[in-house]
């Protein structure tokens, strides 16, 4: 369940993660998929895994001709920007009338290529877990008690080998160092703040940043106690300051929260603009950082004791563990 960064919410495995180390001064050959692709020539679509008309995105399962590895391709329409609107609203955009009635008209427009781009994310090679993650599935609301966490969730996490090497690569400045917005290097209370892959850095109203803590061993919200309040206060204060200085967005325009269950099991905090309808920002998954701080100030082991609700999808292995324990009913036929 953990890698996107959880097996059912996994991020693309970056080429940097898979590069082979130099040995005795000689660079070994890299696997073919470590090289960035320049087009979809020879891509063969197998099936559409999922699509989101609201977000104007589609998830496609396929392969590149001549190679056995499978791929997941995510295509997403990019939003308009103030800089490109003059081009879109010019003679270069061709219109075909769909309906004209009095003062109202509907048209199909074909804008020039420079304003008709799409955001492309590629998971290659994709594992079966990636295919599950991006496939359309039914969801179930789980209410996890303290005992459930100890007896179901934690043993499951310990049994599964969730790969988060990409997180350590960021923290060690091996990858993505050029994308860092802010860093506090303190090993106990420090963190790195950088853009989430969902944000293209073009529209501040779509702002989405992630604060990844330097301290190892804090898996999720469940691990937090009053001992970690200095860390949480530091992320809140310095994260807000960095965003205001870099993007001129005040704290009152930010949604700052943690996920439970998280996408990957190394504590991180989400910073999004209030105008952005970020995936996972609903009440069944997001916990506001200010609320988390207040709860821990009132009760040192609040998140150890509290029953936490979250959604799991049909093919999530953790859901199978909850069903095995009789905590979630079997799917009706």
Tab-separated table of C-alpha atoms in Angstrom:
chain	number	residue	atom	x	y	z
A	1	UNK	CA	0.000	0.000	0.000
A	2	UNK	CA	2.876	2.395	0.120
A	3	UNK	CA	5.099	3.612	-2.541
A	4	UNK	CA	3.477	7.664	-4.798
A	5	UNK	CA	4.122	7.393	-3.011
A	6	UNK	CA	1.271	3.015	-0.586
A	7	UNK	CA	0.890	0.333	-3.013
A	8	UNK	CA	-2.567	1.598	-3.837
A	9	UNK	CA	-1.404	5.194	-4.120
A	10	UNK	CA	2.002	4.810	-5.650
A	11	UNK	CA	4.066	7.498	-7.352
A	12	UNK	CA	5.972	6.913	-10.543
A	13	UNK	CA	9.312	5.273	-9.895
A	14	UNK	CA	11.798	7.900	-11.013
A	15	UNK	CA	14.671	7.205	-13.326
A	16	UNK	CA	17.028	8.543	-10.687
A	17	UNK	CA	15.926	5.823	-8.255
A	18	UNK	CA	16.894	3.093	-10.679
A	19	UNK	CA	20.197	4.355	-12.029
A	20	UNK	CA	23.003	1.915	-11.390
A	21	UNK	CA	25.886	3.097	-9.313
A	22	UNK	CA	29.333	3.674	-10.738
A	23	UNK	CA	31.715	0.830	-10.087
A	24	UNK	CA	35.502	1.200	-10.197
A	25	UNK	CA	35.103	4.415	-12.168
A	26	UNK	CA	33.003	2.773	-14.910
A	27	UNK	CA	29.303	3.551	-15.383
A	28	UNK	CA	27.223	0.448	-15.941
A	29	UNK	CA	24.471	0.466	-18.551
A	30	UNK	CA	21.151	1.771	-17.370
A	31	UNK	CA	17.902	-0.108	-18.045
A	32	UNK	CA	16.087	1.164	-21.145
A	33	UNK	CA	13.214	2.577	-19.086
A	34	UNK	CA	15.544	4.861	-17.107
A	35	UNK	CA	15.804	7.157	-20.131
A	36	UNK	CA	13.055	9.822	-20.366
A	37	UNK	CA	10.678	9.247	-23.279
A	38	UNK	CA	10.183	11.948	-25.916
A	39	UNK	CA	6.942	10.699	-27.495
A	40	UNK	CA	4.407	7.876	-27.392
A	41	UNK	CA	5.681	6.297	-30.568
A	42	UNK	CA	5.345	2.496	-30.297
A	43	UNK	CA	3.057	2.775	-27.245
A	44	UNK	CA	0.340	0.117	-27.340
A	45	UNK	CA	-2.749	0.744	-25.242
A	46	UNK	CA	-4.093	-2.291	-23.397
A	47	UNK	CA	-7.067	-0.708	-21.643
A	48	UNK	CA	-8.379	2.362	-19.867
A	49	UNK	CA	-7.994	1.798	-16.129
A	50	UNK	CA	-10.011	4.804	-14.977
A	51	UNK	CA	-11.144	8.251	-16.041
A	52	UNK	CA	-12.251	11.367	-14.189
A	53	UNK	CA	-14.393	13.682	-16.346
A	54	UNK	CA	-14.505	16.254	-13.545
A	55	UNK	CA	-10.693	16.474	-13.444
A	56	UNK	CA	-10.404	15.901	-17.209
A	57	UNK	CA	-7.965	13.056	-16.696
A	58	UNK	CA	-7.624	9.469	-17.882
A	59	UNK	CA	-5.485	6.533	-16.681
A	60	UNK	CA	-4.249	4.139	-19.373
A	61	UNK	CA	-2.566	0.726	-19.095
A	62	UNK	CA	-0.212	-0.151	-21.930
A	63	UNK	CA	3.193	-1.304	-23.158
A	64	UNK	CA	5.926	0.011	-25.416
A	65	UNK	CA	6.396	-2.163	-28.495
A	66	UNK	CA	9.329	-4.502	-28.178
A	67	UNK	CA	9.444	-4.397	-24.386
A	68	UNK	CA	7.771	-6.646	-21.810
A	69	UNK	CA	7.443	-4.052	-19.023
A	70	UNK	CA	3.994	-2.578	-18.521
A	71	UNK	CA	3.228	1.115	-18.123
A	72	UNK	CA	0.571	3.378	-16.689
A	73	UNK	CA	0.087	6.688	-18.474
A	74	UNK	CA	-1.916	9.494	-16.884
A	75	UNK	CA	-3.175	12.249	-19.176
A	76	UNK	CA	-4.650	15.390	-17.666
A	77	UNK	CA	-5.889	18.578	-19.308
A	78	UNK	CA	-3.983	21.574	-18.025
A	79	UNK	CA	-5.811	24.697	-16.804
A	80	UNK	CA	-5.785	27.989	-18.674
A	81	UNK	CA	-3.377	30.663	-17.565
A	82	UNK	CA	-3.443	34.428	-17.913
A	83	UNK	CA	-0.390	34.252	-20.172
A	84	UNK	CA	-1.953	31.852	-22.693
A	85	UNK	CA	-5.479	33.281	-22.842
A	86	UNK	CA	-4.614	35.971	-25.432
A	87	UNK	CA	-3.394	33.179	-27.740
A	88	UNK	CA	-6.478	31.032	-27.097
A	89	UNK	CA	-8.759	34.019	-27.752
A	90	UNK	CA	-7.213	34.881	-31.095
A	91	UNK	CA	-7.649	34.035	-34.741
A	92	UNK	CA	-5.428	31.001	-34.230
A	93	UNK	CA	-8.264	29.211	-32.430
A	94	UNK	CA	-10.666	27.700	-34.936
A	95	UNK	CA	-14.343	27.373	-33.960
A	96	UNK	CA	-16.987	24.951	-35.191
A	97	UNK	CA	-20.543	25.841	-34.276
A	98	UNK	CA	-22.473	23.310	-32.198
A	99	UNK	CA	-25.586	25.319	-31.362
A	100	UNK	CA	-26.651	28.912	-31.988
A	101	UNK	CA	-29.883	30.217	-30.512
A	102	UNK	CA	-30.453	33.956	-30.283
A	103	UNK	CA	-27.648	35.395	-28.092
A	104	UNK	CA	-26.371	31.962	-26.983
A	105	UNK	CA	-23.811	29.953	-28.894
A	106	UNK	CA	-21.899	26.715	-28.221
A	107	UNK	CA	-18.776	25.894	-30.222
A	108	UNK	CA	-16.044	23.305	-30.429
A	109	UNK	CA	-12.734	25.116	-30.371
A	110	UNK	CA	-9.364	23.933	-31.636
A	111	UNK	CA	-6.664	26.155	-30.127
A	112	UNK	CA	-3.040	26.260	-31.327
A	113	UNK	CA	-0.633	23.645	-29.878
A	114	UNK	CA	1.077	26.026	-27.452
A	115	UNK	CA	-2.152	26.429	-25.453
A	116	UNK	CA	-3.484	22.915	-26.001
A	117	UNK	CA	-0.994	20.950	-23.928
A	118	UNK	CA	-1.718	18.112	-21.531
A	119	UNK	CA	0.072	17.050	-18.372
A	120	UNK	CA	1.543	13.567	-18.806
A	121	UNK	CA	2.677	11.281	-15.976
A	122	UNK	CA	4.230	7.905	-16.745
A	123	UNK	CA	4.750	4.990	-14.367
A	124	UNK	CA	7.238	2.748	-16.153
A	125	UNK	CA	7.795	-0.021	-15.431
A	126	UNK	CA	4.457	-0.361	-13.644
A	127	UNK	CA	3.939	-3.141	-11.109
A	128	UNK	CA	0.654	-4.989	-10.511
A	129	UNK	CA	0.213	-2.729	-7.461
A	130	UNK	CA	0.335	0.333	-9.699
A	131	UNK	CA	-2.345	-1.168	-11.952
A	132	UNK	CA	-4.546	-1.783	-8.918
A	133	UNK	CA	-3.921	1.720	-7.615
A	134	UNK	CA	-5.037	3.462	-10.780
A	135	UNK	CA	-7.995	1.163	-11.559
A	136	UNK	CA	-11.570	2.129	-10.777
A	137	UNK	CA	-12.742	0.342	-7.623
A	138	UNK	CA	-15.432	0.486	-4.989
A	139	UNK	CA	-14.498	2.208	-1.721
A	140	UNK	CA	-15.341	1.262	1.865
A	141	UNK	CA	-15.251	3.369	5.022
A	142	UNK	CA	-13.198	1.688	7.756
A	143	UNK	CA	-13.258	2.714	11.416
A	144	UNK	CA	-9.914	1.745	12.884
A	145	UNK	CA	-9.775	1.483	16.688
A	146	UNK	CA	-6.600	1.480	18.771
A	147	UNK	CA	-6.754	-2.328	18.885
A	148	UNK	CA	-7.361	-2.521	15.129
A	149	UNK	CA	-4.191	-0.555	14.525
A	150	UNK	CA	-2.142	-2.774	16.844
A	151	UNK	CA	-3.615	-6.074	15.632
A	152	UNK	CA	-4.387	-5.438	11.941
A	153	UNK	CA	-2.810	-2.334	10.428
A	154	UNK	CA	0.605	-2.287	12.103
A	155	UNK	CA	1.344	-6.011	11.523
A	156	UNK	CA	0.309	-5.502	7.900
A	157	UNK	CA	2.706	-2.560	7.505
A	158	UNK	CA	5.522	-4.521	9.125
A	159	UNK	CA	4.870	-7.514	6.863
A	160	UNK	CA	4.762	-5.542	3.627
A	161	UNK	CA	7.980	-4.096	2.258
A	162	UNK	CA	6.889	-0.636	1.190
A	163	UNK	CA	9.486	1.018	-0.935
A	164	UNK	CA	10.158	4.642	-0.015
A	165	UNK	CA	13.720	4.971	-1.267
A	166	UNK	CA	12.549	7.911	-3.373
A	167	UNK	CA	11.772	9.755	-0.100
A	168	UNK	CA	15.301	9.204	1.197
A	169	UNK	CA	16.693	10.317	-2.177
A	170	UNK	CA	14.918	13.662	-1.714
A	171	UNK	CA	16.006	14.057	1.897
A	172	UNK	CA	19.612	13.272	0.944
A	173	UNK	CA	19.518	15.659	-2.049
A	174	UNK	CA	20.147	12.818	-4.478
A	175	UNK	CA	17.085	13.751	-6.548
A	176	UNK	CA	14.726	16.720	-6.950
A	177	UNK	CA	17.026	19.094	-5.065
A	178	UNK	CA	16.358	21.779	-7.672
A	179	UNK	CA	12.646	21.666	-6.761
A	180	UNK	CA	13.103	22.364	-3.051
A	181	UNK	CA	11.198	25.481	-1.969
A	182	UNK	CA	12.484	25.483	1.605
A	183	UNK	CA	14.549	23.267	3.899
A	184	UNK	CA	15.140	23.160	7.629
A	185	UNK	CA	17.992	20.628	8.018
A	186	UNK	CA	17.442	19.923	11.735
A	187	UNK	CA	17.321	16.134	12.195
A	188	UNK	CA	14.561	16.266	14.834
A	189	UNK	CA	12.286	19.129	13.755
A	190	UNK	CA	13.445	19.828	10.207
A	191	UNK	CA	11.801	19.107	6.868
A	192	UNK	CA	12.001	19.680	3.125
A	193	UNK	CA	9.188	21.574	1.394
A	194	UNK	CA	8.770	20.926	-2.327
A	195	UNK	CA	5.988	20.839	-4.957
A	196	UNK	CA	3.798	17.780	-5.208
A	197	UNK	CA	3.791	16.143	-8.635
A	198	UNK	CA	0.151	17.175	-9.058
A	199	UNK	CA	1.163	20.846	-9.323
A	200	UNK	CA	2.753	22.235	-12.476
A	201	UNK	CA	3.950	25.425	-10.688
A	202	UNK	CA	2.033	27.616	-13.145
A	203	UNK	CA	-1.166	28.518	-11.288
A	204	UNK	CA	-0.853	29.603	-7.647
A	205	UNK	CA	-4.539	28.758	-7.133
A	206	UNK	CA	-3.551	25.115	-7.714
A	207	UNK	CA	-0.644	25.281	-5.259
A	208	UNK	CA	0.249	21.884	-3.801
A	209	UNK	CA	3.385	21.424	-1.718
A	210	UNK	CA	4.569	18.586	0.506
A	211	UNK	CA	6.649	18.907	3.676
A	212	UNK	CA	8.675	15.714	4.213
A	213	UNK	CA	10.271	15.413	7.650
A	214	UNK	CA	13.964	14.590	8.061
A	215	UNK	CA	13.380	12.371	11.110
A	216	UNK	CA	12.991	8.689	10.278
A	217	UNK	CA	10.648	6.246	12.015
A	218	UNK	CA	7.433	8.303	12.194
A	219	UNK	CA	5.146	6.394	9.874
A	220	UNK	CA	1.898	8.301	10.137
A	221	UNK	CA	-0.563	10.242	12.260
A	222	UNK	CA	-0.850	7.193	14.544
A	223	UNK	CA	2.766	7.618	15.703
A	224	UNK	CA	2.390	11.244	16.759
A	225	UNK	CA	2.442	12.168	20.453
A	226	UNK	CA	3.030	15.387	22.387
A	227	UNK	CA	6.747	14.649	22.004
A	228	UNK	CA	6.402	15.654	18.347
A	229	UNK	CA	4.748	19.032	18.947
A	230	UNK	CA	7.976	21.002	18.285
A	231	UNK	CA	8.225	19.255	14.910
A	232	UNK	CA	4.603	20.000	13.992
A	233	UNK	CA	4.784	23.626	15.130
A	234	UNK	CA	7.963	24.065	13.114
A	235	UNK	CA	6.389	22.655	9.931
A	236	UNK	CA	3.318	24.858	10.367
A	237	UNK	CA	5.188	28.098	11.045
A	238	UNK	CA	8.089	27.778	8.627
A	239	UNK	CA	5.984	26.185	5.898
A	240	UNK	CA	3.536	29.092	5.997
A	241	UNK	CA	6.386	31.618	5.998
A	242	UNK	CA	8.137	29.995	3.047
A	243	UNK	CA	4.962	29.872	0.973
A	244	UNK	CA	4.130	33.508	1.739
A	245	UNK	CA	7.641	34.621	0.771
A	246	UNK	CA	7.883	32.474	-2.365
A	247	UNK	CA	4.331	32.585	-3.711
A	248	UNK	CA	2.764	35.542	-1.868
A	249	UNK	CA	-0.005	33.365	-0.428
A	250	UNK	CA	-0.990	34.172	3.191
A	251	UNK	CA	-1.644	31.419	5.769
A	252	UNK	CA	-5.394	32.136	5.683
A	253	UNK	CA	-5.440	30.898	2.061
A	254	UNK	CA	-3.778	27.553	2.829
A	255	UNK	CA	-5.217	24.148	3.661
A	256	UNK	CA	-2.550	22.312	5.703
A	257	UNK	CA	-3.225	18.700	6.609
A	258	UNK	CA	-2.048	15.113	7.036
A	259	UNK	CA	-3.564	12.058	5.391
A	260	UNK	CA	-4.671	8.941	7.209
A	261	UNK	CA	-4.139	6.442	5.769
A	262	UNK	CA	-1.187	8.193	4.117
A	263	UNK	CA	0.001	7.589	0.570
A	264	UNK	CA	3.394	6.495	1.925
A	265	UNK	CA	4.624	5.711	5.413
A	266	UNK	CA	7.090	8.477	6.210
A	267	UNK	CA	5.436	11.430	7.891
A	268	UNK	CA	4.639	14.297	5.535
A	269	UNK	CA	2.274	17.274	5.540
A	270	UNK	CA	0.234	18.640	2.629
A	271	UNK	CA	0.001	22.362	1.844
A	272	UNK	CA	-2.673	23.259	-0.733
A	273	UNK	CA	-4.410	26.436	-1.817
A	274	UNK	CA	-7.977	26.716	-0.558
A	275	UNK	CA	-9.162	27.219	-4.145
A	276	UNK	CA	-7.712	23.865	-5.195
A	277	UNK	CA	-9.982	20.846	-4.777
A	278	UNK	CA	-7.101	18.556	-3.929
A	279	UNK	CA	-7.580	14.771	-4.064
A	280	UNK	CA	-7.736	13.343	-0.546
A	281	UNK	CA	-8.732	16.624	1.127
A	282	UNK	CA	-12.128	15.292	2.233
A	283	UNK	CA	-13.144	14.579	5.831
A	284	UNK	CA	-12.632	10.814	5.482
A	285	UNK	CA	-8.890	11.228	4.967
A	286	UNK	CA	-7.548	14.712	5.758
A	287	UNK	CA	-6.680	15.927	9.272
A	288	UNK	CA	-5.879	19.634	9.595
A	289	UNK	CA	-2.451	20.208	11.089
A	290	UNK	CA	-3.780	22.857	13.485
A	291	UNK	CA	-6.339	20.327	14.784
A	292	UNK	CA	-3.643	17.668	15.171
A	293	UNK	CA	-1.518	20.086	17.215
A	294	UNK	CA	-4.449	21.094	19.424
A	295	UNK	CA	-5.464	17.473	20.050
A	296	UNK	CA	-1.927	16.520	21.103
A	297	UNK	CA	-1.707	19.547	23.373
A	298	UNK	CA	-4.901	18.385	25.106
A	299	UNK	CA	-3.954	14.679	25.256
A	300	UNK	CA	-0.419	13.447	24.685
A	301	UNK	CA	-1.435	10.089	23.135
A	302	UNK	CA	-4.613	11.311	21.411
A	303	UNK	CA	-3.875	9.606	18.078
A	304	UNK	CA	-2.822	6.382	19.755
A	305	UNK	CA	-6.227	6.106	21.419
A	306	UNK	CA	-8.581	7.672	18.889
A	307	UNK	CA	-10.706	5.668	16.453
A	308	UNK	CA	-9.752	6.910	12.999
A	309	UNK	CA	-11.951	6.583	9.914
A	310	UNK	CA	-10.611	6.231	6.387
A	311	UNK	CA	-11.537	4.772	3.011
A	312	UNK	CA	-10.022	1.663	1.480
A	313	UNK	CA	-10.612	0.445	-2.047
A	314	UNK	CA	-11.809	-3.001	-3.075
A	315	UNK	CA	-8.413	-4.377	-4.091
A	316	UNK	CA	-6.497	-2.838	-1.188
A	317	UNK	CA	-4.701	-5.587	0.732
A	318	UNK	CA	-5.319	-3.764	4.006
A	319	UNK	CA	-9.062	-4.033	3.351
A	320	UNK	CA	-8.613	-7.790	2.983
A	321	UNK	CA	-6.917	-7.863	6.402
A	322	UNK	CA	-9.816	-5.955	7.987
A	323	UNK	CA	-12.270	-8.377	6.352
A	324	UNK	CA	-10.259	-11.357	7.575
A	325	UNK	CA	-10.524	-9.955	11.104
A	326	UNK	CA	-14.303	-9.487	10.716
A	327	UNK	CA	-14.075	-5.693	10.960
A	328	UNK	CA	-15.448	-5.060	7.457
A	329	UNK	CA	-18.194	-7.209	5.884
A	330	UNK	CA	-17.460	-9.273	2.798
A	331	UNK	CA	-18.560	-7.828	-0.494
A	332	UNK	CA	-22.127	-8.818	-1.298
A	333	UNK	CA	-22.625	-10.732	-4.524
